[in-house]
Short mmCIF file of C-alpha atoms in Angstrom, two decimals:
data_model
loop_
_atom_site.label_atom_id
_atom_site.label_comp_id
_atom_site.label_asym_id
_atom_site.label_seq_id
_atom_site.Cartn_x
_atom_site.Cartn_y
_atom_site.Cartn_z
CA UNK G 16 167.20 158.36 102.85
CA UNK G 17 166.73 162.02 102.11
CA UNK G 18 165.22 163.79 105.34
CA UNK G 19 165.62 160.68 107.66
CA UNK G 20 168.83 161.17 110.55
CA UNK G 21 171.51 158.87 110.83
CA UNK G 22 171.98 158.89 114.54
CA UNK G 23 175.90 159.13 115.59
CA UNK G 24 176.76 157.48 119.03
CA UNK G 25 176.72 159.93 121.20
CA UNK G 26 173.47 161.49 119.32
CA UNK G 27 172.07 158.21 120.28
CA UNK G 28 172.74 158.56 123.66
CA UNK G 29 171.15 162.01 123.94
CA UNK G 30 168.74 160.79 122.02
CA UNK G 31 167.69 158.06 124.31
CA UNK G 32 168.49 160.09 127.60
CA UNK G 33 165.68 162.68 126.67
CA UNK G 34 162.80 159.52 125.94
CA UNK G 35 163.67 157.99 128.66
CA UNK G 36 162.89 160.85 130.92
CA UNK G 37 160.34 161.85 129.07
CA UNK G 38 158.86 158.32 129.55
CA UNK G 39 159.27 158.68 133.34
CA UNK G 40 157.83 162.33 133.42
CA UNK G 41 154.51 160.89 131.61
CA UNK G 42 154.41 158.00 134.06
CA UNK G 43 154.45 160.08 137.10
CA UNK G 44 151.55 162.28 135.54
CA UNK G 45 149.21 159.31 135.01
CA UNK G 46 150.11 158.55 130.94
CA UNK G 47 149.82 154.79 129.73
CA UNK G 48 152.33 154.07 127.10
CA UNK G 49 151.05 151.99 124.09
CA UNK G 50 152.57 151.42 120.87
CA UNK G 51 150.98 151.14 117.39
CA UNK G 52 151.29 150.35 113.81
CA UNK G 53 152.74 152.35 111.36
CA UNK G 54 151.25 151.24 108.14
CA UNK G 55 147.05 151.34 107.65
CA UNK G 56 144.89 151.24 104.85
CA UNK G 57 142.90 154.03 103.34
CA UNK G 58 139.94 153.83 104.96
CA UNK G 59 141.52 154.64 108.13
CA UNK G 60 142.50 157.76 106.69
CA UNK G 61 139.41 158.62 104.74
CA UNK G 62 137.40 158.21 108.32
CA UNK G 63 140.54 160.80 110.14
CA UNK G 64 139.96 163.58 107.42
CA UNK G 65 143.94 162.75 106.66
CA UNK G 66 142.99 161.23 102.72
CA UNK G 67 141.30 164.41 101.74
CA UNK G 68 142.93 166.98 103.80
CA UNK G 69 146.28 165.96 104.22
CA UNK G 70 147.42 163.11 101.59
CA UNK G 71 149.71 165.07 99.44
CA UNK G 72 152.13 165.27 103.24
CA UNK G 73 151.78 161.17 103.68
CA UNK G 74 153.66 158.83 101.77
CA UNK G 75 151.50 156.39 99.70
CA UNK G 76 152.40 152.81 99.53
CA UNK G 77 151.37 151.10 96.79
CA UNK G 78 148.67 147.86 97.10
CA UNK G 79 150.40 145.21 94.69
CA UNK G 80 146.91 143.59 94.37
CA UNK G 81 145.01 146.65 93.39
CA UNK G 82 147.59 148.58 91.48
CA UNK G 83 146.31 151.22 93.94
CA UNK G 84 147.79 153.79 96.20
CA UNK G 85 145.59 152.17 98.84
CA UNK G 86 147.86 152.41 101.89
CA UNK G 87 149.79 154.75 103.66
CA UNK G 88 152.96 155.23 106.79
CA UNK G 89 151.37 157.21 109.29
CA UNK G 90 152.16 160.78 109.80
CA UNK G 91 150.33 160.99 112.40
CA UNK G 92 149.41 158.78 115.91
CA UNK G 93 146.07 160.08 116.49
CA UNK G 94 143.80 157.70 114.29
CA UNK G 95 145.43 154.54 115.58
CA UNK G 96 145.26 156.11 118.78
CA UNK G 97 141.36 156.70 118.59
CA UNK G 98 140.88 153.24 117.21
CA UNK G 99 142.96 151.54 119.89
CA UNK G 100 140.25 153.40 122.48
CA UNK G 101 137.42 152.52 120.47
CA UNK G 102 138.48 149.03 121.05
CA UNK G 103 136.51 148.64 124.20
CA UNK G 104 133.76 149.96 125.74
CA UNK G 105 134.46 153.10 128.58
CA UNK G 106 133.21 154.10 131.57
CA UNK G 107 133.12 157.71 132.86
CA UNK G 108 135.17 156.16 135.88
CA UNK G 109 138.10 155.49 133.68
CA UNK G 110 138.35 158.93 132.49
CA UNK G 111 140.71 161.29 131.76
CA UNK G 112 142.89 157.93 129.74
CA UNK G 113 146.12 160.04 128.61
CA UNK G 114 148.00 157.27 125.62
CA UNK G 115 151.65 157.94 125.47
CA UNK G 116 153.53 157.17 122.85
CA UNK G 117 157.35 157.84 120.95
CA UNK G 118 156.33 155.92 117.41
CA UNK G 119 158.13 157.19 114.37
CA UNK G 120 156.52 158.91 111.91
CA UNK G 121 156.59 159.84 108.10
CA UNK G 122 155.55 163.36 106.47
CA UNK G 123 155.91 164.11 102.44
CA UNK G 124 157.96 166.92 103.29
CA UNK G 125 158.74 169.15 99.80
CA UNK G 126 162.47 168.78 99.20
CA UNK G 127 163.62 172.14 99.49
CA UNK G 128 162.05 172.48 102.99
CA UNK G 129 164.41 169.76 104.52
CA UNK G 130 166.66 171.34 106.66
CA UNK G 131 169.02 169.25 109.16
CA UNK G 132 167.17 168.01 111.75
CA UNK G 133 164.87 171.25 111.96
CA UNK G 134 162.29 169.56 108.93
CA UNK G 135 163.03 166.15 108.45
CA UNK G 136 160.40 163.70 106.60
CA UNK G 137 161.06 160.61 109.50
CA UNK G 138 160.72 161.54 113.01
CA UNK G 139 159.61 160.35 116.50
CA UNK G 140 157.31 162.39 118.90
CA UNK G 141 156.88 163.20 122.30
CA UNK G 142 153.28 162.20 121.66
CA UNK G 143 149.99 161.57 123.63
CA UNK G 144 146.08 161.80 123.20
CA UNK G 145 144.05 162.33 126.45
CA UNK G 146 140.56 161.38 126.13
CA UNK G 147 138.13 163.27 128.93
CA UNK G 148 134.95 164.76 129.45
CA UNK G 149 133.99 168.09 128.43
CA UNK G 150 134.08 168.84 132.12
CA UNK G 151 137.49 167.65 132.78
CA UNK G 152 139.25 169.91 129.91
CA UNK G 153 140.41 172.71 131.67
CA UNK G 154 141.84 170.59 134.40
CA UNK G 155 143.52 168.37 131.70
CA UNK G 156 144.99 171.63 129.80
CA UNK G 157 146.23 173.10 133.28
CA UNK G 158 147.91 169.68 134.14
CA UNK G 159 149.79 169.50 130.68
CA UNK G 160 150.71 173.16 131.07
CA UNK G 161 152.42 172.31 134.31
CA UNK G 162 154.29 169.49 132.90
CA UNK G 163 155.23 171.83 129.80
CA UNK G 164 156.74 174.57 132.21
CA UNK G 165 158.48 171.70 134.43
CA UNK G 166 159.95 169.90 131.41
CA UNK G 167 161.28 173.97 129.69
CA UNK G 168 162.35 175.14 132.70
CA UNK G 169 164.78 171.87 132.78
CA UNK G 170 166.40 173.38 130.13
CA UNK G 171 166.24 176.77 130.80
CA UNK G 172 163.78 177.28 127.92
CA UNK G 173 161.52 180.18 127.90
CA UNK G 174 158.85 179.93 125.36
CA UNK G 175 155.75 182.10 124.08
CA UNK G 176 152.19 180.96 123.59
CA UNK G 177 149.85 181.42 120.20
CA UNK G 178 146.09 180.19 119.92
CA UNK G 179 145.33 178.45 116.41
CA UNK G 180 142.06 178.91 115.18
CA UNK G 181 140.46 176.93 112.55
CA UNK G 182 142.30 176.77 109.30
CA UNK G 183 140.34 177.27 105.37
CA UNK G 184 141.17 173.49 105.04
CA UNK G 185 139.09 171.48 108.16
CA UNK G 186 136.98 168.90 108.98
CA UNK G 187 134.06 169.07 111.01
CA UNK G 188 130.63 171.43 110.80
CA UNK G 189 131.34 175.53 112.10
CA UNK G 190 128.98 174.18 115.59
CA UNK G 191 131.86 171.77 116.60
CA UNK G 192 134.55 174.44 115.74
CA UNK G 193 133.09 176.82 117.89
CA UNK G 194 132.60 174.60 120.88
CA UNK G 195 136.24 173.42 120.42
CA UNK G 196 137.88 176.75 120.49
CA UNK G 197 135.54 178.37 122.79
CA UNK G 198 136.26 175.39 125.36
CA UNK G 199 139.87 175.49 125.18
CA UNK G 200 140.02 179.47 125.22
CA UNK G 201 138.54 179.24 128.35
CA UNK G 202 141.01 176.94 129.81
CA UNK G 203 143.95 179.24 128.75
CA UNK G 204 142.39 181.64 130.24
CA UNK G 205 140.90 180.60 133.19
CA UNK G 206 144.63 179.19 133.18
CA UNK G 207 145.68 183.24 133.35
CA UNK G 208 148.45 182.24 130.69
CA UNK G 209 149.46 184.75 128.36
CA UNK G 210 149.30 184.40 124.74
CA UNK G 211 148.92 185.78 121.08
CA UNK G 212 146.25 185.38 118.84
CA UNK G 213 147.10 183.44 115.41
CA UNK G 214 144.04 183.50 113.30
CA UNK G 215 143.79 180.36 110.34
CA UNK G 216 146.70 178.35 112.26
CA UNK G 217 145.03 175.69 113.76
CA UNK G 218 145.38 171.75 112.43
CA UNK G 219 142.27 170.85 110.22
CA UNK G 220 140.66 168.55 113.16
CA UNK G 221 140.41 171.49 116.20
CA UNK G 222 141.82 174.76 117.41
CA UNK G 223 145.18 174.43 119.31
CA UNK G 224 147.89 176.07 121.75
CA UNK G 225 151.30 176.12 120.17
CA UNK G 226 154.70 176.97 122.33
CA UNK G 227 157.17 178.83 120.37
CA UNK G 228 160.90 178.48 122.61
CA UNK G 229 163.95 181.10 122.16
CA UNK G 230 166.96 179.48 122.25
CA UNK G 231 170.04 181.26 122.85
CA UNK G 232 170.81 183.23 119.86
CA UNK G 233 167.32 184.73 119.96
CA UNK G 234 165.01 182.60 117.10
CA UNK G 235 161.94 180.87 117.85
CA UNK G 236 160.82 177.10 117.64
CA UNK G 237 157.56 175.96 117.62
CA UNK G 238 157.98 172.63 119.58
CA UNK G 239 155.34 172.21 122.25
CA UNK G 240 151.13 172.08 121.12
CA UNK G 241 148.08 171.22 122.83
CA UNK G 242 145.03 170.71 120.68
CA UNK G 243 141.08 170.23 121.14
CA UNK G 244 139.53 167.84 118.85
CA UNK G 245 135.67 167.88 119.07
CA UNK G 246 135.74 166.24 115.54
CA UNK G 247 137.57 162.88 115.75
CA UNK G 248 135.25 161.75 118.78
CA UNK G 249 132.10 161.74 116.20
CA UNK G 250 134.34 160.28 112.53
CA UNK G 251 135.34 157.44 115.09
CA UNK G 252 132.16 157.03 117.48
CA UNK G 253 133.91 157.22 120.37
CA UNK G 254 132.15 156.83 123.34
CA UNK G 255 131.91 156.04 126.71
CA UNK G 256 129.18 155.02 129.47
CA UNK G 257 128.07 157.72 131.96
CA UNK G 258 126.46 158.13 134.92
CA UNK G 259 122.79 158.19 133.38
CA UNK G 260 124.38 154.80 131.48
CA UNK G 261 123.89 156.63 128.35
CA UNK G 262 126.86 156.75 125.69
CA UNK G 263 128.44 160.31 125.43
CA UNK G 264 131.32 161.74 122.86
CA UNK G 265 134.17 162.20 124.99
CA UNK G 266 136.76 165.18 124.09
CA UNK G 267 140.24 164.72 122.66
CA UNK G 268 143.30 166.27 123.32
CA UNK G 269 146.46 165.77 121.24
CA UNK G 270 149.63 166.87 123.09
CA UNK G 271 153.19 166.97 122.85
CA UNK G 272 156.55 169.13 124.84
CA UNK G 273 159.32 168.21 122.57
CA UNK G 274 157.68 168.40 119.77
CA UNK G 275 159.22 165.77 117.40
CA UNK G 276 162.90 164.50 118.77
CA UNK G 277 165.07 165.91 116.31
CA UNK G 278 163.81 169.37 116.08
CA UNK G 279 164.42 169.31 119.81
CA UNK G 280 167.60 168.15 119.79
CA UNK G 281 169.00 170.61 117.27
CA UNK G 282 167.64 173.03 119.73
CA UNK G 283 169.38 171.89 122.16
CA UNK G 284 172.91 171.75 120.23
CA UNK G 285 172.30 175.20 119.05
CA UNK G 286 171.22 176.48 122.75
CA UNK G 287 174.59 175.36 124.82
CA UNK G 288 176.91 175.98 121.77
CA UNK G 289 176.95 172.00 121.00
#
């Protein structure tokens, strides 16, 4: 099982210490937990961007009726996330809805990139989508921010901040790209937060806040992201009712703290010397 952990006793324990509390954390801060598949068919991913932007990091399964690669593990929660909200009509009432979730997940990582539990190919997340109004993004960024400092400062982490801006390889017309990253700009700063610019870094679907942590010996991680997705909302018609009763796109945020488990936990190890 090249890239996948075998998890000893003790790293099981750990293991489960940190997603339990991280369960509890995201209760107290309004999160649902829901779980969801992990294999889909292509047309999932041909409607997420994933097929055509991001295939050659997922790991095909083959359709014994077809003879096709028609099927894939998910490396990522969001579509099944988006399609378990599109599942029934919204009201304005009901938002922000922040989905929680700690599914495993697969990535196509090249070979020589594997490194312990740094870059594995099989992994869990510290994962969650928010779904909001446009209105109600700055006050959804500051609130994740707060749990992000709360949840370092637990482990005497310091970390520094870099904005992503849209990649060469995207989704999504150069209108909803600038709304994206001008919307969540102004959050980080309105937010006063300090942070460096990183031009080209962002995922293909929106613009993004990454955390980069120094552990003890000095290097950086990049665990902890926050992304705006003004793209997803229209590929999935998500919707929900407003005041005038008319249908409106709401705005997505993908989020995690850890980051995936096992980076995390290798942090850890290497931080307090094991």
């Amino acid at each position: 099982a090249p890239g996948a952990v075998f998890w000893s006793p003790k790293g099981t324990v750990l293991y489960q210490v940190l997603a339990d509390r991280m369960k509890r954390w995201t209760r107290e801060n309004g999160y649902q937990e829901i779980k969801t598949p992990l294999l889909y068919n292509k047309a999932l991913w041909e409607k997420s961007g994933h097929w055509g932007k991001y295939r050659e990091n997922m790991f095909l399964v083959l359709d014994s009726e077809t003879g096709e690669h028609d099927f894939s593990l998910k490396p990522m929660n969001c579509p099944s996330h988006h399609l378990y909200f599109a599942s029934r009509k919204h009201s304005y009432r009901e938002l922000p809805l922040r989905y929680s979730t700690q599914d495993v997940l697969h990535r196509n990582e090249a070979s020589g990139s594997l490194s312990g539990l740094t870059r594995v190919r099989q992994f869990a997340q510290d994962d969650a989508h928010i779904y909001c109004t446009e209105a109600q993004l700055v006050d959804e960024v500051k609130r994740f921010i707060q749990l992000l400092d709360k949840v370092y400062a637990a482990f005497g982490l310091t970390y520094v901040a870099k904005f992503g801006t849209r990649p060469a390889v995207r989704i999504g017309d150069d209108a909803l790209w600038d709304r994206a990253e001008a919307a969540l700009e102004s959050a980080v700063k309105s937010l006063g937060i300090e942070y460096q610019q990183n031009p080209g870094d962002g995922a293909f679907y929106g613009p993004k806040l990454d955390f980069h942590v120094k552990d003890s010996i000095g290097r950086t991680w990049q665990l902890g992201t926050i992304q705006a997705d003004y793209n997803a909302p229209e590929r999935f018609s998500l919707a929900y009712v407003g005041e005038d009763n008319a249908e409106h796109r709401p705005v997505v945020l993908h989020r995690a703290i850890y980051g995936s488990f096992e980076r995390f936990i290798a942090i850890l190890v290497e931080h307090y010397a094991g």
